[in-house]
Amino acid sequence: MQQYPKIPKLSAINQDVVELLYSNVFNGLLITLLSVSAITFGFDSGEAQQTKQNIWLVILVFTLIRAMDAAYWHSKLKNTRYSPEAPFYRFFVGSIFTAILWAVFGISFFDSMTTLEFASTMIIMSAMAGGAATVLAPNMVLVLTYATIMLIPMSLRAIYDYRDEYNMLGFLGILFWISMCGAASRANLFIRRAIEIKHKNDELVELMVKEQNEVTRINKQLLDTNHQLDLANNSLEKEVLRRTKEIHRLSNRDPLTGLMNRTAFMQHFEWMIEQACQGNKRLAILFIDLDGFKQINDSFGHQAGDAVLASVAEQLKQYCESDCAGRWGGDEFVLVLPYADEETALAIGQAARGSITSLQHIADNDVTIGATIGIAIYPKHSKDAATLVQLADLTMYYNKRTKPGVVGVFSESIYDQLNEELRLRDGLRHAIDRHEFHVVYQPIIDAKTQKIWAVEALARWQFNEEWISPGVFIPLAEKSGMIQDIGSWVLNRACIDTAQWPDDSLAVSVNVSVLQLLNENFIRQVDQAIGSSGLAPHRLHLEVTESIFADDMAILTDRITALKARHINIAIDDFGTGFSSLSLLQALDFDLLKIDRTFVQQITDGNDTIVRATLLMAKEFGCRTVAEGIETPQQAAILKAMGVDCLQGYLFAKPLEKNALLKWYTDQH
Ligand code: C2E
Ligand code: MG
Ligand code: MG
């Protein structure tokens, strides 16, 4: 509870008292001057007139001094904080001295006054004292002293006078003094209360101001805190946003290349298709697959492979907006080209492919890399994102098989061919069970004796009344993993048929896919085929292509060594079309080199360099040679003259069914 000051003492001197006294002083001084002037100049006192005027002059001068003091207070002290004692005492002295002058004035001229003058003087002095009862009431000592000096001497003088009317006026003066003291006392109490209330008010105002200031301060603090909270919130929001973005980026980006991963790309691609649909616009999707990436990984290690992928991604970014490229997986990338038609997509695809193939030096290695690209266009080829990617992928896949390194746009014919492939793959799955496979045999003739030396077993597949070429179904079987079963079936069939051949000098040459060789069951399959058919192992030749040199050489060396240990002959088929390793050729001790048909066909045009080189090499390695695809006697004559050991081709016989072969053989001998 706030403590307020008690009512000031009767005689209290404080700034409020001084203020009340000085605020009315000019009126008081003016009334004093007018009153004293009226008495001085309104009544002629004869000889005493001059003295009277001198006293008037003293009162005038003194009144002027008090007026100056009051003016000083008004101009300098009012509304400031000052020590109240000095101005109060100046005022006190001024008032009391004025009262004394009045009293002296009244007493001095009492005897020379007429009754009227005396009565007038008494009335004026009473009026002055009466006025003082309120004007000087702020200080009780002052008001009582003033009233007493003003009224008591004159009243007592009048009471002691010999005239009755003077006595009466004297008593009236005393009575007036008494009532005036009472009035002054009440006025003083009232003023003190007023001061007290003013103080309380001031205190309250001060308190209010303080509280207002406190509220303002707290408000400011709140504002500051709010501001700081806002700032913290903002930076927190920013941080959350940044982290969300980072998480989004990490979960949407492929860490190696910084491109979108497959999921993020598909989401974005679907959105782009919606945009294209709304704007009635085209867009193209490019499916990019690197050529030769596996070799880089195998030859230079995964770090080099990673560096290649990262720099391919960098190259690709140059051809589209940052959110239009993605890594589909492995060495596959996807690009979206908004607004692009076929020509634009082809041009950009070519340029992107060009910049990928120009990458030559990566992670301290000189690398050769290519890319095959398939393109699909929205809305021409499909309106569905997943289908568009699938079509671009199919186109790339088709191009890769038919013409690697090409940039091509999807077409119905690609779709038909791939559909056909799917149909065949499906058919291939049941081909053995449905007895759709056959084996035909093509004789291989000894160049010197012109007699049959061996036969090559070639698989045939009759699917829905249609003969499917091994050039078509063998790669499909390799891709779908069915080559193991098909190869094993052909091997068994060939061994059985050959074992039943009337002449036990005839050998059979069976084509073996490198995937079969890599299979850990392969040797067991061969043993089983030989064992169950009863064919002497040396009558079995296995043909492998040069592609084995690109695969896991440790396994392949093991397999070939195991086969050689069983006296099975090993032939390198289509020699000269792939990449052979000379050191491995020597180490693995092959028995036969089969010169590919393409070189045989060139021989009549005088292009015999490869055949000569092959013969030379075979001689050095101690291998026999077989020339394939001989169609004319001229080709046969040249090859024979060059020293080829064996000849094979339509000139002698086409691949024949077992019975037809037997007939052919019988006819020959
Ligand atoms: P290849 O092993 O080089 O077989 C020779 C191919 O040349 C055979 O084609 C044969 O019919 C053909 N040919 C033979 N002489 C001539 C000729 O004078 N002129 C022409 N134009 N062609 C001739 P085919 O039977 O279509 O076999 C193609 C390829 O399919 C084979 O090439 C072989 O790599 C593969 N293949 C066939 N059967 C099998 C098999 O059972 N297993 C595996 N892994 N591959 C097989
Ligand atoms: Mg062959
Ligand atoms: Mg061949």
XYZ file of C-alpha atoms and ligand atoms in Angstrom:
717
model
C 0.000 0.000 0.000
C 1.434 3.332 -1.031
C 2.140 5.695 1.909
C 0.960 9.270 1.307
C 2.320 12.262 3.241
C 0.322 13.369 6.302
C -1.443 16.739 6.324
C 1.320 19.345 6.621
C 1.696 21.142 9.933
C -0.089 24.410 10.540
C 3.111 26.299 10.101
C 4.526 24.032 7.447
C 6.737 25.687 4.897
C 6.832 23.943 1.598
C 6.730 24.729 -2.067
C 2.944 24.463 -2.266
C 2.521 27.029 0.532
C 4.967 29.411 -1.116
C 3.257 28.924 -4.444
C -0.188 29.725 -3.018
C 1.147 32.828 -1.269
C 2.984 34.213 -4.296
C 0.245 33.412 -6.805
C -2.080 36.044 -5.257
C 0.535 38.571 -4.215
C 0.022 41.100 -7.049
C -3.671 41.538 -6.196
C -2.797 41.974 -2.523
C -0.106 44.523 -3.257
C -2.394 46.465 -5.584
C -5.212 46.513 -3.003
C -2.719 47.590 -0.331
C -1.452 50.413 -2.529
C -4.942 51.557 -3.531
C -6.194 51.380 0.055
C -3.272 53.275 1.565
C -3.440 55.836 -1.268
C -7.185 56.323 -0.646
C -6.639 56.972 3.070
C -3.558 59.162 2.491
C -5.003 61.315 -0.211
C -8.752 60.909 0.547
C -8.559 62.657 3.928
C -6.681 65.827 4.702
C -4.788 65.452 7.954
C -3.547 69.107 8.057
C -0.085 69.375 9.523
C 0.301 65.583 9.654
C -0.499 65.287 5.956
C 3.162 65.538 4.973
C 4.190 62.751 7.414
C 1.265 60.709 6.150
C 2.526 61.085 2.565
C 6.057 60.132 3.643
C 4.734 56.924 5.181
C 2.705 56.369 1.982
C 5.971 56.770 0.056
C 7.677 54.203 2.305
C 4.700 51.797 1.750
C 4.863 52.457 -2.006
C 8.597 51.718 -2.166
C 8.200 48.668 0.016
C 5.240 47.466 -2.092
C 7.359 47.864 -5.240
C 10.179 45.837 -3.621
C 7.659 43.093 -2.772
C 6.282 43.286 -6.332
C 9.826 42.789 -7.665
C 10.326 39.855 -5.316
C 7.007 38.414 -6.541
C 8.047 39.016 -10.173
C 11.374 37.272 -9.461
C 9.490 34.320 -7.956
C 7.103 34.154 -10.936
C 9.812 34.338 -13.559
C 12.600 32.300 -11.968
C 11.249 29.938 -9.350
C 7.718 29.068 -10.393
C 7.481 25.607 -11.902
C 10.978 24.687 -10.724
C 12.248 22.800 -7.766
C 13.630 25.193 -5.178
C 14.228 25.448 -1.483
C 11.008 27.104 -0.171
C 12.457 28.684 2.985
C 14.113 31.775 1.476
C 11.159 32.949 -0.681
C 8.781 32.134 2.181
C 10.711 34.255 4.649
C 10.953 37.082 2.119
C 7.196 36.895 1.664
C 6.660 36.572 5.420
C 8.808 39.574 6.189
C 7.160 41.565 3.376
C 3.619 40.782 4.591
C 4.347 41.347 8.279
C 6.247 44.555 7.522
C 3.271 45.741 5.439
C 0.997 44.936 8.341
C 3.336 46.834 10.712
C 3.328 49.831 8.362
C -0.482 49.722 8.348
C -0.540 49.512 12.122
C 2.002 52.335 12.489
C 0.036 54.326 9.943
C -3.227 53.821 11.885
C -1.793 54.477 15.374
C 0.327 57.477 14.275
C -2.570 59.313 12.745
C -5.241 58.119 15.177
C -5.455 61.425 17.004
C -5.561 63.525 13.872
C -8.226 61.340 12.205
C -11.808 62.371 11.895
C -14.358 59.802 12.927
C -15.082 59.097 9.244
C -11.413 58.699 8.460
C -10.928 56.421 11.443
C -13.958 54.335 10.487
C -12.774 54.126 6.900
C -9.270 53.164 8.035
C -10.679 50.488 10.374
C -12.879 49.119 7.564
C -9.993 49.061 5.079
C -7.640 47.409 7.556
C -10.362 44.906 8.509
C -10.999 44.228 4.838
C -7.258 43.801 4.316
C -7.090 41.411 7.308
C -10.220 39.633 6.018
C -8.656 39.224 2.616
C -5.496 37.938 4.255
C -7.577 35.284 6.075
C -7.780 33.444 2.758
C -4.809 34.797 0.800
C -2.311 34.215 3.632
C -4.132 31.148 5.018
C -1.562 28.694 3.608
C 0.627 29.549 6.589
C -1.149 29.834 9.913
C 1.617 31.767 11.682
C 1.706 34.257 8.868
C -2.036 34.795 8.655
C -2.503 35.120 12.403
C 0.478 37.429 12.808
C -0.705 39.546 9.884
C -4.301 39.782 11.122
C -3.203 40.451 14.675
C -0.842 43.272 13.660
C -3.463 44.749 11.373
C -6.395 44.682 13.798
C -5.321 44.403 17.427
C -3.241 47.648 17.898
C -5.852 49.817 16.143
C -8.761 48.082 17.965
C -7.092 48.368 21.394
C -6.293 52.047 20.721
C -9.955 52.590 19.814
C -11.202 50.747 22.936
C -9.020 52.922 25.160
C -10.325 56.057 23.511
C -12.702 58.271 25.395
C -15.291 58.244 22.640
C -17.994 55.605 22.746
C -18.304 55.132 18.993
C -14.533 54.552 18.842
C -14.827 52.029 21.653
C -17.507 50.221 19.716
C -15.439 50.166 16.568
C -12.514 48.876 18.644
C -14.642 45.992 19.991
C -15.916 45.272 16.512
C -12.269 45.107 15.373
C -11.504 42.572 18.139
C -14.584 40.516 17.207
C -13.670 40.626 13.549
C -10.107 39.543 14.458
C -11.543 36.555 16.394
C -13.855 35.493 13.586
C -11.127 36.091 11.058
C -8.765 33.848 13.058
C -11.430 31.135 12.908
C -11.922 31.655 9.151
C -8.137 31.661 8.624
C -7.834 28.469 10.628
C -10.531 26.770 8.514
C -9.032 28.109 5.326
C -5.631 26.843 6.446
C -7.068 23.411 7.174
C -8.783 23.412 3.803
C -5.604 24.457 2.054
C -3.567 21.868 3.897
C -6.060 19.211 2.880
C -5.951 20.498 -0.662
C -2.163 20.314 -0.550
C -2.369 16.850 0.905
C -4.758 15.788 -1.878
C -2.530 17.469 -4.426
C 0.409 15.556 -2.989
C -1.522 12.368 -3.108
C -2.513 13.242 -6.613
C 1.076 14.057 -7.503
C 2.166 10.816 -5.917
C -0.538 9.006 -7.823
C 0.399 10.769 -11.038
C 4.032 10.016 -10.329
C 3.113 6.434 -9.546
C 1.004 6.307 -12.658
C 3.805 7.735 -14.710
C 6.169 5.273 -13.068
C 3.759 2.452 -13.755
C 3.219 3.710 -17.264
C 6.969 3.852 -17.717
C 7.206 0.370 -16.272
C 4.458 -0.821 -18.601
C 6.237 0.897 -21.498
C 9.514 -0.674 -20.404
C 7.908 -4.108 -20.048
C 6.132 -3.615 -23.372
C 9.427 -2.683 -24.958
C 11.051 -5.669 -23.315
C 8.196 -7.821 -24.587
C 8.591 -6.312 -28.027
C 12.336 -6.916 -27.877
C 11.763 -10.462 -26.681
C 9.124 -10.934 -29.360
C 11.506 -9.541 -31.920
C 14.226 -11.838 -30.673
C 11.767 -14.726 -30.678
C 10.779 -13.759 -34.212
C 14.428 -13.689 -35.188
C 15.047 -17.004 -33.451
C 11.890 -18.385 -35.051
C 12.981 -17.083 -38.398
C 16.417 -18.577 -38.130
C 14.902 -21.761 -36.713
C 12.445 -21.834 -39.595
C 15.309 -21.209 -41.992
C 17.324 -23.972 -40.363
C 14.367 -26.362 -40.469
C 13.792 -25.353 -44.090
C 17.481 -25.813 -44.893
C 17.582 -29.203 -43.205
C 14.323 -30.258 -44.834
C 15.802 -29.231 -48.161
C 19.003 -31.085 -47.331
C 17.067 -34.226 -46.355
C 14.960 -33.819 -49.465
C 18.108 -33.346 -51.536
C 19.821 -36.347 -49.954
C 16.792 -38.574 -50.338
C 16.205 -37.373 -53.875
C 19.731 -37.144 -55.172
C 22.117 -39.763 -56.294
C 25.125 -39.200 -54.009
C 27.723 -39.970 -56.667
C 26.506 -37.723 -59.474
C 24.286 -35.245 -57.626
C 21.541 -35.943 -60.161
C 18.020 -36.919 -59.139
C 17.639 -40.580 -58.285
C 15.108 -42.734 -60.074
C 12.208 -42.109 -57.658
C 12.711 -38.347 -57.573
C 13.125 -38.206 -61.323
C 9.876 -40.093 -61.920
C 7.984 -37.761 -59.573
C 9.406 -34.742 -61.308
C 8.838 -36.224 -64.741
C 5.173 -36.907 -63.937
C 4.811 -33.302 -62.821
C 6.464 -32.093 -66.040
C 4.055 -34.169 -68.068
C 1.121 -32.578 -66.231
C 2.564 -29.142 -67.080
C 3.082 -30.124 -70.693
C -0.471 -31.467 -70.808
C -1.936 -28.222 -69.424
C 0.104 -26.093 -71.795
C -0.541 -28.435 -74.706
C 3.226 -28.757 -75.162
C 5.579 -31.521 -76.264
C 8.487 -32.945 -74.361
C 11.134 -35.526 -75.016
C 12.740 -38.069 -72.720
C 16.201 -39.413 -73.470
C 17.335 -42.741 -72.034
C 21.124 -42.908 -72.065
C 23.170 -46.037 -71.499
C 26.955 -45.955 -71.507
C 28.868 -48.265 -73.826
C 32.061 -49.818 -72.535
C 31.455 -48.879 -68.925
C 31.815 -52.442 -67.672
C 35.259 -52.665 -69.241
C 36.347 -49.465 -67.482
C 35.140 -50.837 -64.167
C 36.862 -54.168 -64.809
C 40.097 -52.718 -66.122
C 40.618 -49.619 -63.990
C 38.582 -50.388 -60.892
C 35.409 -48.990 -59.390
C 36.941 -45.663 -58.456
C 37.661 -44.918 -62.091
C 34.143 -46.127 -62.916
C 32.698 -43.700 -60.355
C 34.774 -40.844 -61.776
C 33.440 -41.642 -65.255
C 29.837 -41.610 -64.015
C 30.380 -38.313 -62.202
C 31.883 -36.615 -65.231
C 29.212 -38.032 -67.549
C 26.631 -36.490 -65.194
C 28.495 -33.164 -65.383
C 28.430 -33.325 -69.178
C 24.729 -34.142 -69.234
C 23.861 -31.201 -66.980
C 24.972 -28.896 -69.762
C 22.160 -30.070 -71.979
C 19.183 -29.506 -69.713
C 17.892 -27.704 -66.628
C 19.319 -29.012 -63.358
C 16.046 -30.711 -62.420
C 15.668 -32.424 -65.783
C 18.465 -34.968 -65.465
C 18.492 -38.133 -63.403
C 20.557 -41.226 -62.804
C 18.366 -44.179 -63.565
C 20.794 -46.683 -62.109
C 24.186 -48.207 -62.934
C 25.450 -46.551 -66.090
C 21.994 -45.396 -67.199
C 20.895 -41.763 -67.224
C 17.673 -39.975 -68.174
C 17.143 -36.450 -69.507
C 13.901 -34.568 -70.074
C 13.790 -31.868 -72.722
C 10.691 -29.685 -72.355
C 9.128 -28.455 -75.644
C 11.487 -30.631 -77.700
C 10.275 -32.360 -80.850
C 12.024 -35.338 -82.458
C 14.611 -33.287 -84.370
C 15.562 -31.170 -81.366
C 15.753 -34.227 -79.121
C 17.915 -36.041 -81.685
C 20.230 -33.027 -82.040
C 20.610 -32.633 -78.274
C 21.022 -36.399 -77.881
C 23.813 -36.391 -80.489
C 25.522 -33.464 -78.788
C 25.255 -35.128 -75.351
C 26.594 -38.369 -76.771
C 29.431 -36.431 -78.425
C 30.462 -34.821 -75.170
C 30.328 -38.179 -73.337
C 32.528 -39.856 -75.931
C 34.990 -36.965 -75.766
C 35.781 -37.890 -72.149
C 39.226 -39.369 -72.386
C 41.207 -38.854 -69.274
C 39.535 -39.769 -66.044
C 41.109 -40.576 -62.696
C 44.562 -40.841 -64.310
C 43.287 -43.271 -66.910
C 42.722 -42.856 -70.608
C 39.275 -44.249 -71.157
C 37.101 -44.812 -74.167
C 33.445 -44.518 -73.432
C 30.397 -44.319 -75.625
C 26.678 -43.972 -75.171
C 23.573 -45.331 -76.817
C 20.474 -43.192 -76.524
C 16.780 -43.925 -76.938
C 14.215 -41.138 -77.224
C 10.454 -41.065 -76.650
C 8.197 -38.054 -77.226
C 5.183 -36.849 -75.250
C 2.357 -37.006 -76.319
C 3.168 -38.718 -79.617
C 4.397 -42.011 -78.199
C 2.536 -42.034 -74.895
C 0.960 -39.704 -72.372
C 2.087 -41.738 -69.411
C 5.406 -41.005 -67.689
C 6.314 -44.601 -66.869
C 5.431 -45.757 -70.390
C 7.507 -42.980 -71.951
C 10.554 -43.968 -69.898
C 9.947 -47.596 -70.819
C 9.716 -46.772 -74.532
C 12.882 -44.648 -74.437
C 14.588 -47.505 -72.574
C 13.340 -50.068 -75.136
C 14.606 -47.869 -77.949
C 18.005 -47.584 -76.293
C 18.059 -51.340 -75.708
C 17.114 -52.018 -79.307
C 19.743 -49.584 -80.612
C 22.378 -51.059 -78.361
C 21.853 -54.491 -79.836
C 21.513 -53.458 -83.434
C 23.776 -50.414 -83.670
C 25.492 -49.460 -80.408
C 26.391 -45.805 -80.071
C 23.331 -44.606 -81.953
C 20.833 -41.942 -80.889
C 17.374 -43.019 -82.044
C 13.751 -42.145 -81.582
C 11.177 -44.747 -80.673
C 9.133 -46.161 -83.565
C 6.398 -48.707 -84.038
C 8.825 -51.079 -85.776
C 11.101 -51.082 -82.725
C 8.071 -51.834 -80.638
C 7.060 -54.665 -82.959
C 10.539 -56.138 -82.959
C 10.814 -55.980 -79.232
C 7.379 -57.497 -78.923
C 8.512 -60.236 -81.211
C 11.516 -60.746 -78.986
C 9.261 -60.994 -75.982
C 7.119 -63.535 -77.834
C 10.215 -65.581 -78.665
C 11.588 -65.380 -75.160
C 8.296 -66.650 -73.903
C 8.288 -69.462 -76.448
C 11.879 -70.367 -75.664
C 10.924 -71.149 -72.094
C 8.840 -74.138 -73.162
C 10.811 -75.120 -76.278
C 12.657 -78.102 -74.742
C 9.548 -79.546 -73.084
C 7.605 -79.173 -76.286
C 10.392 -80.879 -78.286
C 10.773 -77.905 -80.547
C 14.576 -78.158 -80.755
C 16.489 -80.163 -83.268
C 20.146 -80.548 -83.982
C 21.465 -80.425 -87.520
C 24.975 -81.331 -88.526
C 27.195 -79.679 -91.053
C 30.116 -81.730 -92.294
C 33.646 -80.454 -91.916
C 35.890 -81.838 -94.659
C 39.536 -82.744 -94.354
C 41.194 -80.588 -97.022
C 43.803 -83.227 -97.893
C 41.679 -86.392 -97.984
C 38.450 -84.584 -99.018
C 36.733 -86.903 -96.540
C 34.476 -85.957 -93.701
C 36.552 -85.189 -90.648
C 33.907 -83.938 -88.255
C 30.431 -82.431 -88.115
C 29.366 -79.184 -86.458
C 26.217 -79.533 -84.414
C 23.910 -76.559 -84.951
C 20.723 -76.020 -83.025
C 17.409 -75.443 -84.758
C 14.166 -74.234 -83.245
C 10.781 -74.693 -84.795
C 8.372 -72.377 -83.096
C 4.734 -72.170 -84.236
C 5.479 -73.690 -87.637
C 8.320 -71.266 -88.114
C 12.058 -71.900 -88.092
C 13.838 -69.449 -85.848
C 17.501 -68.844 -86.624
C 20.070 -69.577 -83.887
C 21.429 -66.073 -84.630
C 18.116 -64.880 -83.089
C 17.339 -67.358 -80.328
C 20.868 -68.053 -79.006
C 21.414 -64.405 -77.876
C 17.888 -64.417 -76.408
C 18.634 -67.636 -74.549
C 21.882 -66.126 -73.298
C 20.088 -63.040 -72.038
C 17.298 -64.950 -70.340
C 19.580 -67.556 -68.764
C 17.983 -70.375 -70.767
C 21.225 -71.022 -72.630
C 22.303 -73.435 -69.885
C 19.431 -75.835 -70.502
C 19.404 -75.401 -74.272
C 23.210 -75.793 -74.525
C 23.112 -78.880 -72.337
C 20.311 -80.369 -74.418
C 22.242 -79.767 -77.678
C 25.415 -81.250 -76.169
C 23.607 -84.401 -75.080
C 21.832 -84.750 -78.397
C 25.051 -84.248 -80.357
C 26.961 -86.764 -78.224
C 24.204 -89.387 -78.545
C 23.871 -88.897 -82.317
C 27.624 -89.028 -82.869
C 28.068 -92.060 -80.635
C 25.517 -93.855 -82.823
C 27.382 -92.886 -85.992
C 28.525 -95.955 -87.934
C 32.070 -94.753 -88.171
C 33.779 -94.114 -84.869
C 36.344 -91.785 -86.383
C 33.788 -88.986 -86.808
C 34.047 -86.105 -84.330
C 31.295 -83.677 -83.419
C 31.876 -79.985 -82.845
C 29.381 -78.419 -80.398
C 29.021 -74.670 -79.984
C 29.288 -73.569 -76.375
C 28.293 -70.165 -75.089
C 30.746 -68.467 -72.779
C 27.954 -68.384 -70.196
C 27.887 -72.182 -70.246
C 31.617 -72.294 -69.713
C 31.341 -69.978 -66.754
C 28.683 -72.174 -65.166
C 30.131 -74.271 -62.372
C 28.104 -77.299 -63.511
C 29.472 -77.227 -67.031
C 32.206 -79.856 -66.618
C 29.709 -82.132 -64.874
C 27.281 -81.643 -67.784
C 30.014 -82.566 -70.278
C 30.997 -85.640 -68.264
C 27.392 -86.655 -68.059
C 26.873 -86.188 -71.850
C 29.975 -88.214 -72.630
C 29.202 -90.810 -69.977
C 25.582 -91.368 -70.957
C 26.238 -91.382 -74.718
C 29.438 -93.423 -74.548
C 31.179 -91.046 -76.951
C 34.961 -91.085 -76.710
C 35.950 -87.663 -75.322
C 38.503 -87.021 -78.048
C 35.611 -87.176 -80.578
C 34.019 -84.196 -78.897
C 35.072 -80.715 -80.001
C 33.775 -77.667 -78.159
C 33.612 -74.336 -80.031
C 33.941 -71.147 -78.031
C 34.061 -67.628 -79.432
C 36.727 -65.054 -78.736
C 34.336 -63.313 -76.331
C 35.681 -65.642 -73.619
C 38.815 -63.494 -73.523
C 36.779 -60.619 -72.085
C 35.423 -62.645 -69.168
C 36.726 -64.051 -65.948
C 39.898 -65.651 -67.210
C 40.675 -67.568 -64.021
C 37.433 -69.574 -64.238
C 37.673 -70.033 -67.984
C 41.282 -71.227 -67.764
C 40.200 -73.748 -65.122
C 37.353 -75.023 -67.284
C 39.435 -75.325 -70.450
C 42.234 -77.062 -68.570
C 39.671 -79.521 -67.146
C 38.246 -80.192 -70.633
C 41.707 -80.606 -72.145
C 42.510 -83.061 -69.355
C 39.604 -85.194 -70.685
C 41.119 -84.990 -74.205
C 38.227 -82.907 -75.428
C 39.268 -80.629 -78.304
C 38.719 -76.903 -77.982
C 38.108 -74.716 -81.018
C 38.061 -70.928 -81.254
C 35.048 -70.153 -83.406
C 34.716 -67.125 -85.714
C 38.394 -66.430 -85.204
C 39.448 -62.927 -86.201
C 36.092 -61.233 -85.513
C 36.685 -60.600 -81.810
C 39.637 -59.812 -79.585
C 41.948 -62.663 -78.804
C 44.733 -62.539 -76.315
C 47.801 -64.021 -77.932
C 49.369 -65.013 -74.638
C 46.168 -66.795 -73.581
C 45.900 -68.496 -76.935
C 49.328 -69.907 -76.293
C 48.743 -70.726 -72.637
C 45.387 -72.463 -73.127
C 46.660 -74.699 -75.883
C 43.609 -74.633 -78.174
C 43.241 -77.370 -80.780
C 41.416 -75.585 -83.543
C 41.020 -72.144 -85.014
C 37.916 -71.642 -87.119
C 38.378 -68.882 -89.667
C 35.213 -66.846 -89.922
C 33.067 -66.835 -93.028
C 33.617 -63.084 -93.612
C 37.350 -63.674 -94.251
C 36.586 -66.653 -96.459
C 34.275 -64.526 -98.583
C 36.941 -61.849 -99.027
C 39.575 -64.284 -100.149
C 38.576 -64.302 -103.815
C 38.969 -60.517 -103.870
C 42.602 -60.901 -102.892
C 42.038 -59.978 -99.237
C 43.840 -62.912 -97.704
C 45.989 -61.163 -95.080
C 43.910 -62.236 -92.083
C 43.654 -65.824 -93.303
C 47.442 -65.944 -93.830
C 48.082 -64.454 -90.404
C 45.656 -66.917 -88.805
C 47.349 -69.845 -90.526
C 50.742 -68.609 -89.413
C 49.573 -68.229 -85.856
C 47.859 -71.655 -85.866
C 51.093 -73.194 -87.103
C 53.045 -71.541 -84.311
C 50.497 -72.602 -81.667
C 50.235 -76.112 -83.110
C 46.459 -75.790 -83.913
C 44.507 -77.163 -86.788
C 42.497 -74.699 -88.890
C 38.964 -74.862 -90.250
C 37.662 -72.397 -92.813
C 33.919 -71.728 -92.435
C 31.313 -70.686 -94.952
C 32.952 -71.954 -98.112
C 30.424 -71.605 -100.889
C 32.495 -71.830 -104.081
C 35.094 -74.285 -105.383
C 37.376 -71.319 -105.994
C 37.292 -70.387 -102.270
C 37.961 -74.036 -101.395
C 40.884 -74.246 -103.820
C 42.541 -71.070 -102.578
C 42.143 -72.043 -98.922
C 43.418 -75.516 -99.570
C 46.387 -74.084 -101.406
C 47.057 -71.732 -98.499
C 47.279 -74.714 -96.145
C 43.902 -74.693 -94.313
C 43.411 -78.098 -92.706
C 39.642 -78.426 -92.897
C 36.838 -76.893 -94.936
C 33.214 -76.251 -94.032
C 30.443 -74.655 -96.039
C 27.441 -74.969 -98.277
C 29.808 -76.054 -101.066
C 30.127 -79.400 -99.307
C 26.877 -79.581 -97.425
C 24.352 -77.439 -95.640
C 23.576 -78.330 -92.038
C 21.607 -81.590 -92.282
C 19.254 -83.619 -90.145
C 20.905 -86.730 -88.724
C 19.320 -89.046 -91.300
C 19.999 -86.705 -94.168
C 23.608 -86.518 -93.048
C 23.826 -90.281 -92.994
C 22.450 -90.388 -96.531
C 24.866 -87.689 -97.619
C 27.721 -89.619 -96.011
C 26.713 -92.865 -97.667
C 26.433 -91.113 -101.035
C 29.911 -89.671 -100.605
C 31.580 -92.941 -99.801
P 28.806 -70.781 -86.148
O 29.139 -71.630 -84.999
O 29.874 -69.973 -86.734
O 28.119 -71.707 -87.223
C 28.277 -71.556 -88.553
C 27.131 -70.868 -89.121
O 27.398 -70.625 -90.496
C 25.854 -71.712 -89.131
O 24.776 -70.866 -89.043
C 25.864 -72.311 -90.496
O 24.591 -72.692 -90.955
C 26.406 -71.176 -91.276
N 27.070 -71.649 -92.501
C 27.836 -72.724 -92.719
N 28.285 -72.761 -93.976
C 27.807 -71.656 -94.597
C 27.943 -71.114 -95.915
O 28.600 -71.660 -96.792
N 27.334 -69.963 -96.187
C 26.594 -69.314 -95.229
N 25.999 -68.201 -95.550
N 26.443 -69.780 -93.944
C 27.067 -70.938 -93.676
P 23.654 -71.145 -88.072
O 23.332 -72.578 -87.978
O 22.573 -70.207 -88.426
O 24.278 -70.744 -86.718
C 24.615 -69.449 -86.426
C 25.392 -69.379 -85.192
O 24.570 -69.691 -84.079
C 26.533 -70.304 -85.069
O 27.638 -69.786 -85.757
C 26.755 -70.413 -83.624
O 27.560 -69.375 -83.198
C 25.374 -70.243 -83.123
N 24.847 -71.568 -82.747
C 24.188 -72.465 -83.491
N 23.860 -73.524 -82.724
C 24.327 -73.309 -81.505
C 24.314 -74.002 -80.272
O 23.815 -75.145 -80.181
N 24.915 -73.436 -79.219
C 25.488 -72.215 -79.288
N 26.048 -71.716 -78.228
N 25.532 -71.500 -80.410
C 24.959 -72.044 -81.518
Mg 30.424 -72.884 -84.678
Mg 31.597 -69.861 -86.883
